[in-house]
mmCIF file with all atom_site columns, C-alpha atoms in Angstrom:
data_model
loop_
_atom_site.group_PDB
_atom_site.id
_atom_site.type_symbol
_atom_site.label_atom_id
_atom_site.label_alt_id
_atom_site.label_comp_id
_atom_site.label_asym_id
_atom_site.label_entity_id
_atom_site.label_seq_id
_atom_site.pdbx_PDB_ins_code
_atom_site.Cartn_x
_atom_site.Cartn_y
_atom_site.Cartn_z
_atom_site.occupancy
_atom_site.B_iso_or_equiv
_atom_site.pdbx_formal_charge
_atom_site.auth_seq_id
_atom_site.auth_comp_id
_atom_site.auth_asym_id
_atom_site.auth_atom_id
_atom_site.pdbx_PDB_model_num
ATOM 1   C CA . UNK A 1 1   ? -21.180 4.103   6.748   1.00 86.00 ? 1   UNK A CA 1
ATOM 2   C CA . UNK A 1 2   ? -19.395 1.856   5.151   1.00 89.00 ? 2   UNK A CA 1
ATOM 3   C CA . UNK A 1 3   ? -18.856 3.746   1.751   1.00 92.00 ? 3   UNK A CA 1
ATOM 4   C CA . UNK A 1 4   ? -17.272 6.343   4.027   1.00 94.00 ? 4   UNK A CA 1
ATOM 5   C CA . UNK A 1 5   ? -14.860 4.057   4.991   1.00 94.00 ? 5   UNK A CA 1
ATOM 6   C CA . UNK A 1 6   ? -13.941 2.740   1.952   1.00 94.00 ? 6   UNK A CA 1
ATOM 7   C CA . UNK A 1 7   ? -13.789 6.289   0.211   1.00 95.00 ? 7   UNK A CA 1
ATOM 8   C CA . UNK A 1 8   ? -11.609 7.256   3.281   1.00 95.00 ? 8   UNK A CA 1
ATOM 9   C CA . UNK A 1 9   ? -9.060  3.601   2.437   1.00 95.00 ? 9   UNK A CA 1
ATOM 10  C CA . UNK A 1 10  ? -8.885  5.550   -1.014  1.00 95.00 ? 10  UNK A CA 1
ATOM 11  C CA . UNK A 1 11  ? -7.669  8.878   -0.260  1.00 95.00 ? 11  UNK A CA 1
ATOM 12  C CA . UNK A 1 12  ? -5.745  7.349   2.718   1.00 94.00 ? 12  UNK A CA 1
ATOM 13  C CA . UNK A 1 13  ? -3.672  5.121   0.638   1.00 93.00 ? 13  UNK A CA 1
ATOM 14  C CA . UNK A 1 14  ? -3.915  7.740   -2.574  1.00 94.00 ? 14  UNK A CA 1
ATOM 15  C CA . UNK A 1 15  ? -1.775  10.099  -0.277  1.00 94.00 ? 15  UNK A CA 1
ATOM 16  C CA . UNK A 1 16  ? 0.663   7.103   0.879   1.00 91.00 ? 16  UNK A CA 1
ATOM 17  C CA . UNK A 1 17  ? 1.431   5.953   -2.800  1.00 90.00 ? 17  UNK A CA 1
ATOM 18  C CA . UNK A 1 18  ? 1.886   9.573   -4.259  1.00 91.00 ? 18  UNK A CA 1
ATOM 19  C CA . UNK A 1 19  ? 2.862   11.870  -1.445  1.00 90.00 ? 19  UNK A CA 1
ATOM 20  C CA . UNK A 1 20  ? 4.166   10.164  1.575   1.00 87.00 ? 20  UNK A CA 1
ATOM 21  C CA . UNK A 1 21  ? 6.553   7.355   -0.462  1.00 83.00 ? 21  UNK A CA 1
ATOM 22  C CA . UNK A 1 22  ? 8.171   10.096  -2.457  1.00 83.00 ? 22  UNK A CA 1
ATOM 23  C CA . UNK A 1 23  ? 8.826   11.983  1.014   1.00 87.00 ? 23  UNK A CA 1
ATOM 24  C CA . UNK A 1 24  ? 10.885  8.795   2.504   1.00 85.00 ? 24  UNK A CA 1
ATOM 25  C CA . UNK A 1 25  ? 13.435  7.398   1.811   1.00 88.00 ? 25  UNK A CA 1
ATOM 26  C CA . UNK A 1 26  ? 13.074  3.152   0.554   1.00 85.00 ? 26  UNK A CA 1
ATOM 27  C CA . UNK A 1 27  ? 14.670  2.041   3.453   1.00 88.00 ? 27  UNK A CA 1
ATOM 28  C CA . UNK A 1 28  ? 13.147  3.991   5.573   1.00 89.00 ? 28  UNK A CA 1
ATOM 29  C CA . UNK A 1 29  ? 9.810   3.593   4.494   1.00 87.00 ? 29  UNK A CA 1
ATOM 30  C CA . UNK A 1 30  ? 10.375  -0.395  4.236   1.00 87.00 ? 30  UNK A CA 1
ATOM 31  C CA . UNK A 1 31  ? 10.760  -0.625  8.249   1.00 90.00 ? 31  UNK A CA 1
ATOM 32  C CA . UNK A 1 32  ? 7.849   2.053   8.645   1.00 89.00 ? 32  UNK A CA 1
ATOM 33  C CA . UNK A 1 33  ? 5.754   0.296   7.034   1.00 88.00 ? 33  UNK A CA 1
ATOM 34  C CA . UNK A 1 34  ? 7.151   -3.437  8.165   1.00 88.00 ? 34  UNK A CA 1
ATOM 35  C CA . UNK A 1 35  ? 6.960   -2.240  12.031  1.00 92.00 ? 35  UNK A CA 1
ATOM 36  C CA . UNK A 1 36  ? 3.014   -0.955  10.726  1.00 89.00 ? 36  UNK A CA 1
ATOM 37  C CA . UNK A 1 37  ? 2.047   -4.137  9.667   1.00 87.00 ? 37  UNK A CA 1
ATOM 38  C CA . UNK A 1 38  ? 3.386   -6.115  12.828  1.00 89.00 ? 38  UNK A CA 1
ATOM 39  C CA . UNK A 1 39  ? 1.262   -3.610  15.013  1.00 91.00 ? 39  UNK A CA 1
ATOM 40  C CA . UNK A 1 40  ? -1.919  -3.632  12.965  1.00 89.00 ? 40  UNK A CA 1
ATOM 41  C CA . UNK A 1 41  ? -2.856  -7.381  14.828  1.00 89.00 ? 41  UNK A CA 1
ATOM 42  C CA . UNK A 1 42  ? -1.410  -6.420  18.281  1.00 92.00 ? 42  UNK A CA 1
ATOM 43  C CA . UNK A 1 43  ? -3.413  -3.348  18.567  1.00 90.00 ? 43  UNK A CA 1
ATOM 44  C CA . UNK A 1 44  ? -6.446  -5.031  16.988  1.00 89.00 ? 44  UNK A CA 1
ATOM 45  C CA . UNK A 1 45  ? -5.740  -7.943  19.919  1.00 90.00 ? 45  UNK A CA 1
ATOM 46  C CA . UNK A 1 46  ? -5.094  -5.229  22.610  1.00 92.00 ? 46  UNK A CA 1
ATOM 47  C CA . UNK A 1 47  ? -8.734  -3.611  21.232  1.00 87.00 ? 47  UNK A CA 1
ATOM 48  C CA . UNK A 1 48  ? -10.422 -6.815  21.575  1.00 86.00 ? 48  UNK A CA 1
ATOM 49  C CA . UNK A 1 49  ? -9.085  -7.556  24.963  1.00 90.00 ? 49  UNK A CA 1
ATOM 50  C CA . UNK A 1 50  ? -10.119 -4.297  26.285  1.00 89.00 ? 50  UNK A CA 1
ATOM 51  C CA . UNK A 1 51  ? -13.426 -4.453  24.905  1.00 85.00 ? 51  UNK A CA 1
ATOM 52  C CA . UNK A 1 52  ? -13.873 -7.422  27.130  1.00 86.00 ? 52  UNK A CA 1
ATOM 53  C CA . UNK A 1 53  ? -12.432 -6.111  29.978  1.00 88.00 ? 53  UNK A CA 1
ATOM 54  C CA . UNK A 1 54  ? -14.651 -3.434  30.054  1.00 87.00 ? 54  UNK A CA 1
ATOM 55  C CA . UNK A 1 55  ? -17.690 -5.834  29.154  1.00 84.00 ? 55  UNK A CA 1
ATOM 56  C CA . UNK A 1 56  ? -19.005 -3.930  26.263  1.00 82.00 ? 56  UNK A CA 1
ATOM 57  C CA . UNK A 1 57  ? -21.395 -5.719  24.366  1.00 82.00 ? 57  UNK A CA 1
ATOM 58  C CA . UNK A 1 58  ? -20.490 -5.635  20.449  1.00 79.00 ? 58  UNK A CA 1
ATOM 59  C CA . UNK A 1 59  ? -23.231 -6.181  17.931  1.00 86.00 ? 59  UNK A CA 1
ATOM 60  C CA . UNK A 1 60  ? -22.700 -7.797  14.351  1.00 86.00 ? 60  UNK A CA 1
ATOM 61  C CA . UNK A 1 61  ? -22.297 -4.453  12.813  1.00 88.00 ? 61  UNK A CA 1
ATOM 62  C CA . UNK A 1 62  ? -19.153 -3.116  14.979  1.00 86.00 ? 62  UNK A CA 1
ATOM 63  C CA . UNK A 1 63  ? -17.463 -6.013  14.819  1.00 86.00 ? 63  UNK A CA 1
ATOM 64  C CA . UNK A 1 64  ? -17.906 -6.138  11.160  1.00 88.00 ? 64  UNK A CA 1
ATOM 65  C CA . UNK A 1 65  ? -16.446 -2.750  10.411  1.00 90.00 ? 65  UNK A CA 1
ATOM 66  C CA . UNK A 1 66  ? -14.114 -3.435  12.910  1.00 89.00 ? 66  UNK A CA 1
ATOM 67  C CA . UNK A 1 67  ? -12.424 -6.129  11.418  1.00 90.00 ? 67  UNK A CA 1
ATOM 68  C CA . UNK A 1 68  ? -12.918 -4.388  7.997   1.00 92.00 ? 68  UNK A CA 1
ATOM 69  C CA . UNK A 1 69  ? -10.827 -1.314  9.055   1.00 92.00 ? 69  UNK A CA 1
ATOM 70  C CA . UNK A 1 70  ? -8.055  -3.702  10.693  1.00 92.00 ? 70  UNK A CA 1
ATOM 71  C CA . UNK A 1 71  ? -8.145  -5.886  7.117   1.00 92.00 ? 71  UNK A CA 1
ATOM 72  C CA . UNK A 1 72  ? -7.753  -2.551  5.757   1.00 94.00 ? 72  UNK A CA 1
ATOM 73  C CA . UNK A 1 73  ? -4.514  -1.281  7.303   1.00 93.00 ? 73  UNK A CA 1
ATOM 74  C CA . UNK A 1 74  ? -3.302  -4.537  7.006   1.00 92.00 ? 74  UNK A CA 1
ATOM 75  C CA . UNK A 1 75  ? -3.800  -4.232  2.653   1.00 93.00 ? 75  UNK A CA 1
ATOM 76  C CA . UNK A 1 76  ? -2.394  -0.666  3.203   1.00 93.00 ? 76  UNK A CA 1
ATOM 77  C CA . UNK A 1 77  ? 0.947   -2.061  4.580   1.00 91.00 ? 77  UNK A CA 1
ATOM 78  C CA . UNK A 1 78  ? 1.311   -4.734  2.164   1.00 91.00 ? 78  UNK A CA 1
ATOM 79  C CA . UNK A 1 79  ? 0.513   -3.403  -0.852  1.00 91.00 ? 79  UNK A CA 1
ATOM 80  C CA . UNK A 1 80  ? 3.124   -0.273  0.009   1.00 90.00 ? 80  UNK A CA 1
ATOM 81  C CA . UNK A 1 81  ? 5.646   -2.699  1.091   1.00 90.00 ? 81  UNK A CA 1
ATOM 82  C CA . UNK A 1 82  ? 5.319   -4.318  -1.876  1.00 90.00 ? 82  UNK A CA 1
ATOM 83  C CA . UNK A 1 83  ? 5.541   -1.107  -3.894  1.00 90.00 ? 83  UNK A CA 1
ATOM 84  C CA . UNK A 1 84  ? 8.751   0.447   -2.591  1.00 90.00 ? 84  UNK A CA 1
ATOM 85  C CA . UNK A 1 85  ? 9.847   -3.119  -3.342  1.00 90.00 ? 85  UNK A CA 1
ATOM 86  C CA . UNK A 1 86  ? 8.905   -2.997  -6.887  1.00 89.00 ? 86  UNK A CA 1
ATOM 87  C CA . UNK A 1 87  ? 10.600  0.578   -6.692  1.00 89.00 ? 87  UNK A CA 1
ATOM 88  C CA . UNK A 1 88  ? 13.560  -0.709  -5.253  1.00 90.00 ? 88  UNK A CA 1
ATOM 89  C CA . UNK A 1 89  ? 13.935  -3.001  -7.805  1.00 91.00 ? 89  UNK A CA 1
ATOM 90  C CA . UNK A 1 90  ? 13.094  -0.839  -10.479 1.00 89.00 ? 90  UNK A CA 1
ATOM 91  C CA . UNK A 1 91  ? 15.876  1.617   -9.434  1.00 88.00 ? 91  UNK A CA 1
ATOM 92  C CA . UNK A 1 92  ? 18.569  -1.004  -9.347  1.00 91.00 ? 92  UNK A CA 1
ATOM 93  C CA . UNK A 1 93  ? 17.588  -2.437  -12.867 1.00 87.00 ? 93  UNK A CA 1
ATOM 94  C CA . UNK A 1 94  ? 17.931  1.407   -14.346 1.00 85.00 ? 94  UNK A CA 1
ATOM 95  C CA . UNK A 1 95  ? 21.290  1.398   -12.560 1.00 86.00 ? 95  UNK A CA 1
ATOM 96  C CA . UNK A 1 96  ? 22.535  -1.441  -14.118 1.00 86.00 ? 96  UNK A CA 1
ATOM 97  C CA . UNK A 1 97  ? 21.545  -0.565  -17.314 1.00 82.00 ? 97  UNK A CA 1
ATOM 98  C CA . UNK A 1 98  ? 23.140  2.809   -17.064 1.00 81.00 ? 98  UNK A CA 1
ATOM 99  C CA . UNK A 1 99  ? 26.498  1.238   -15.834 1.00 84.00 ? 99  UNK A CA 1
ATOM 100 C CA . UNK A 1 100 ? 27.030  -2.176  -16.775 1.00 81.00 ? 100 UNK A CA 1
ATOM 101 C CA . UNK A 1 101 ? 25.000  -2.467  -19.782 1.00 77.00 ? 101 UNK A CA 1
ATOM 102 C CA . UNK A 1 102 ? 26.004  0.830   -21.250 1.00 74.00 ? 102 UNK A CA 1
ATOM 103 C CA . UNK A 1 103 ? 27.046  -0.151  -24.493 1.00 77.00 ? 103 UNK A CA 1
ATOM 104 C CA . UNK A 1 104 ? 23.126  -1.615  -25.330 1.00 73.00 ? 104 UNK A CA 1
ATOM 105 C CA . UNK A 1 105 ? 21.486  1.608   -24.460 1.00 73.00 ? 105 UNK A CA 1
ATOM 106 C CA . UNK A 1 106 ? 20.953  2.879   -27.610 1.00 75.00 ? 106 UNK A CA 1
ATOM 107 C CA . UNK A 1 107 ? 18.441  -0.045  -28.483 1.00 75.00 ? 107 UNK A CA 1
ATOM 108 C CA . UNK A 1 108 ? 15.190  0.921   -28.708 1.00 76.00 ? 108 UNK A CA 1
ATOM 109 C CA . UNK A 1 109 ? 13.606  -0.694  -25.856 1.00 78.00 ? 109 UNK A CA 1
ATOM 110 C CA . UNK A 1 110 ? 16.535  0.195   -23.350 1.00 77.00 ? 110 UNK A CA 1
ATOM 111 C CA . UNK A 1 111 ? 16.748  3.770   -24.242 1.00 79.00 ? 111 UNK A CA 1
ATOM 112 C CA . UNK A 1 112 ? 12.826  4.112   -23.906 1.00 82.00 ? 112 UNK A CA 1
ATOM 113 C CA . UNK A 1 113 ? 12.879  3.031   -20.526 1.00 80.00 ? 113 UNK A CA 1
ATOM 114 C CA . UNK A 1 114 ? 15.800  4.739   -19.886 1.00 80.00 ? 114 UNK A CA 1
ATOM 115 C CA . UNK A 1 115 ? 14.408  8.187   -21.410 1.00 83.00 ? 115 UNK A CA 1
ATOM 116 C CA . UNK A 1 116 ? 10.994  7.257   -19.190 1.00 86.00 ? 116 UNK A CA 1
ATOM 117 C CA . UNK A 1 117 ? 11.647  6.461   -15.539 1.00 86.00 ? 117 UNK A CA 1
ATOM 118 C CA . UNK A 1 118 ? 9.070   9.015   -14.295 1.00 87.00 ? 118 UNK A CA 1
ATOM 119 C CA . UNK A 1 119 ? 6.278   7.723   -16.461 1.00 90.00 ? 119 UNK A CA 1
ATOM 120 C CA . UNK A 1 120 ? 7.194   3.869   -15.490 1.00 89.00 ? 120 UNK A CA 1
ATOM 121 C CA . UNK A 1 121 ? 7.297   4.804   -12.126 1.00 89.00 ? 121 UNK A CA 1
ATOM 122 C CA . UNK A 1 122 ? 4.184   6.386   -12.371 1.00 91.00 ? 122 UNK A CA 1
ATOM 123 C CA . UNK A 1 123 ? 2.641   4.085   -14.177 1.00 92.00 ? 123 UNK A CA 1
ATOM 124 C CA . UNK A 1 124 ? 2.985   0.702   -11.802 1.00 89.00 ? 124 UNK A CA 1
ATOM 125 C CA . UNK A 1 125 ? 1.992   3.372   -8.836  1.00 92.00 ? 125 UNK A CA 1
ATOM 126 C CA . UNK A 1 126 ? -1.336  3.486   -10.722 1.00 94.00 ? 126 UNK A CA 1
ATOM 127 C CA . UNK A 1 127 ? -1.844  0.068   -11.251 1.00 93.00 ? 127 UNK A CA 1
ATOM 128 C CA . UNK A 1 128 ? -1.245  -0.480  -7.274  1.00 92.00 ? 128 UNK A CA 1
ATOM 129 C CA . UNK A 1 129 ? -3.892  2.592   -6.515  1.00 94.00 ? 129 UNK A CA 1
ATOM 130 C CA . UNK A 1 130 ? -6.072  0.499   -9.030  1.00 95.00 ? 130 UNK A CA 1
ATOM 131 C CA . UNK A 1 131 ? -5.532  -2.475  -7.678  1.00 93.00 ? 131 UNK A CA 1
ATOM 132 C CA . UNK A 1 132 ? -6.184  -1.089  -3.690  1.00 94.00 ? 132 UNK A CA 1
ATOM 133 C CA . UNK A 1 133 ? -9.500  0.574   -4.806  1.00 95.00 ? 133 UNK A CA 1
ATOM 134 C CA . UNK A 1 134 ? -10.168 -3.197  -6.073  1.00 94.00 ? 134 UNK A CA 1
ATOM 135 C CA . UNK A 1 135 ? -9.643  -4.539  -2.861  1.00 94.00 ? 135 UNK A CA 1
ATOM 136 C CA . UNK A 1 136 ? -10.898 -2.108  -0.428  1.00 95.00 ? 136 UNK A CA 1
ATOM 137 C CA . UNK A 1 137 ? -14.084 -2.259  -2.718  1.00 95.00 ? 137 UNK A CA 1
ATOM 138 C CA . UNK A 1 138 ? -14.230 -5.909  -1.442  1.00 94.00 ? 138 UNK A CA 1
ATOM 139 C CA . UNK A 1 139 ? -13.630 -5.601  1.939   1.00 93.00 ? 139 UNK A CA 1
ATOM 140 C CA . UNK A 1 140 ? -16.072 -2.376  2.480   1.00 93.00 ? 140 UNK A CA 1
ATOM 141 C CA . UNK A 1 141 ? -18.949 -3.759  -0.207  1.00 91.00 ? 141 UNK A CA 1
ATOM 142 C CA . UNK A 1 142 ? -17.898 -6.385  -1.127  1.00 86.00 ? 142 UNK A CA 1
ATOM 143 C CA . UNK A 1 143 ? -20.859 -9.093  -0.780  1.00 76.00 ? 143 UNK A CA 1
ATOM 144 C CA . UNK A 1 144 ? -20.470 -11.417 2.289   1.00 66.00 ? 144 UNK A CA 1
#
């Protein structure tokens, strides 16, 4: 059960690094995925407190994975937050290359990056998938 959740994290937060951020805009994404995170621990509170109010009776294993999927969302919005940060910032440092640092741009180093947004970009994308299967691998099976 719990390597189907943390195969599901994967392709869940595959498709929100690779398909859903290019969709949105930064901003818009930003306060998506801000609003996301500040709702992850009310509705995990609001779960809780209706759990009691209808007196069910968790056992260990629930409330593990329970907690484990809320954890999970929570790494979700973070670690996206986080990226459309770095991409924000990313963006604005290609800008000013382009405009106020135009007379450097034939150096090696600037023109590379320059000649290779799409491949940076893609590249710290896949360090934060790498990085997410990291840490959904310990919150799913991970050893507690």
């Amino acid at each position: 059960m719990k390597t189907l959740f943390f195969i599901l994290c994967i392709i869940i937060n595959f498709i929100l690094i690779f398909k859903v951020n290019n969709l949105l805009k930064p901003k818009t994404a930003a306060i998506s995925y801000a609003i996301s995170l500040l709702m992850v621990p009310v509705l995990m509170l609001a779960g809780v407190y209706l759990l009691r109010l209808l007196d069910f009776q968790a056992d260990q294993q629930f409330q593990d994975i329970y907690f484990a999927v809320m954890l999970s969302l929570v790494v979700m919005m973070l670690q996206n937050l986080v990226m459309i940060s770095a991409e924000v910032m990313t963006r604005k440092l290609f800008h000013f290359q382009e405009t106020e640092n135009a007379v450097n741009t034939s150096r090696n180093l600037i023109r590379f990056a320059l000649n290779n947004k799409s491949g940076i970009k893609l590249m710290y994308r896949t360090v934060f998938f790498v990085g997410s299967i990291l840490m959904f691998y310990g919150i799913w099976l991970g050893k507690k």
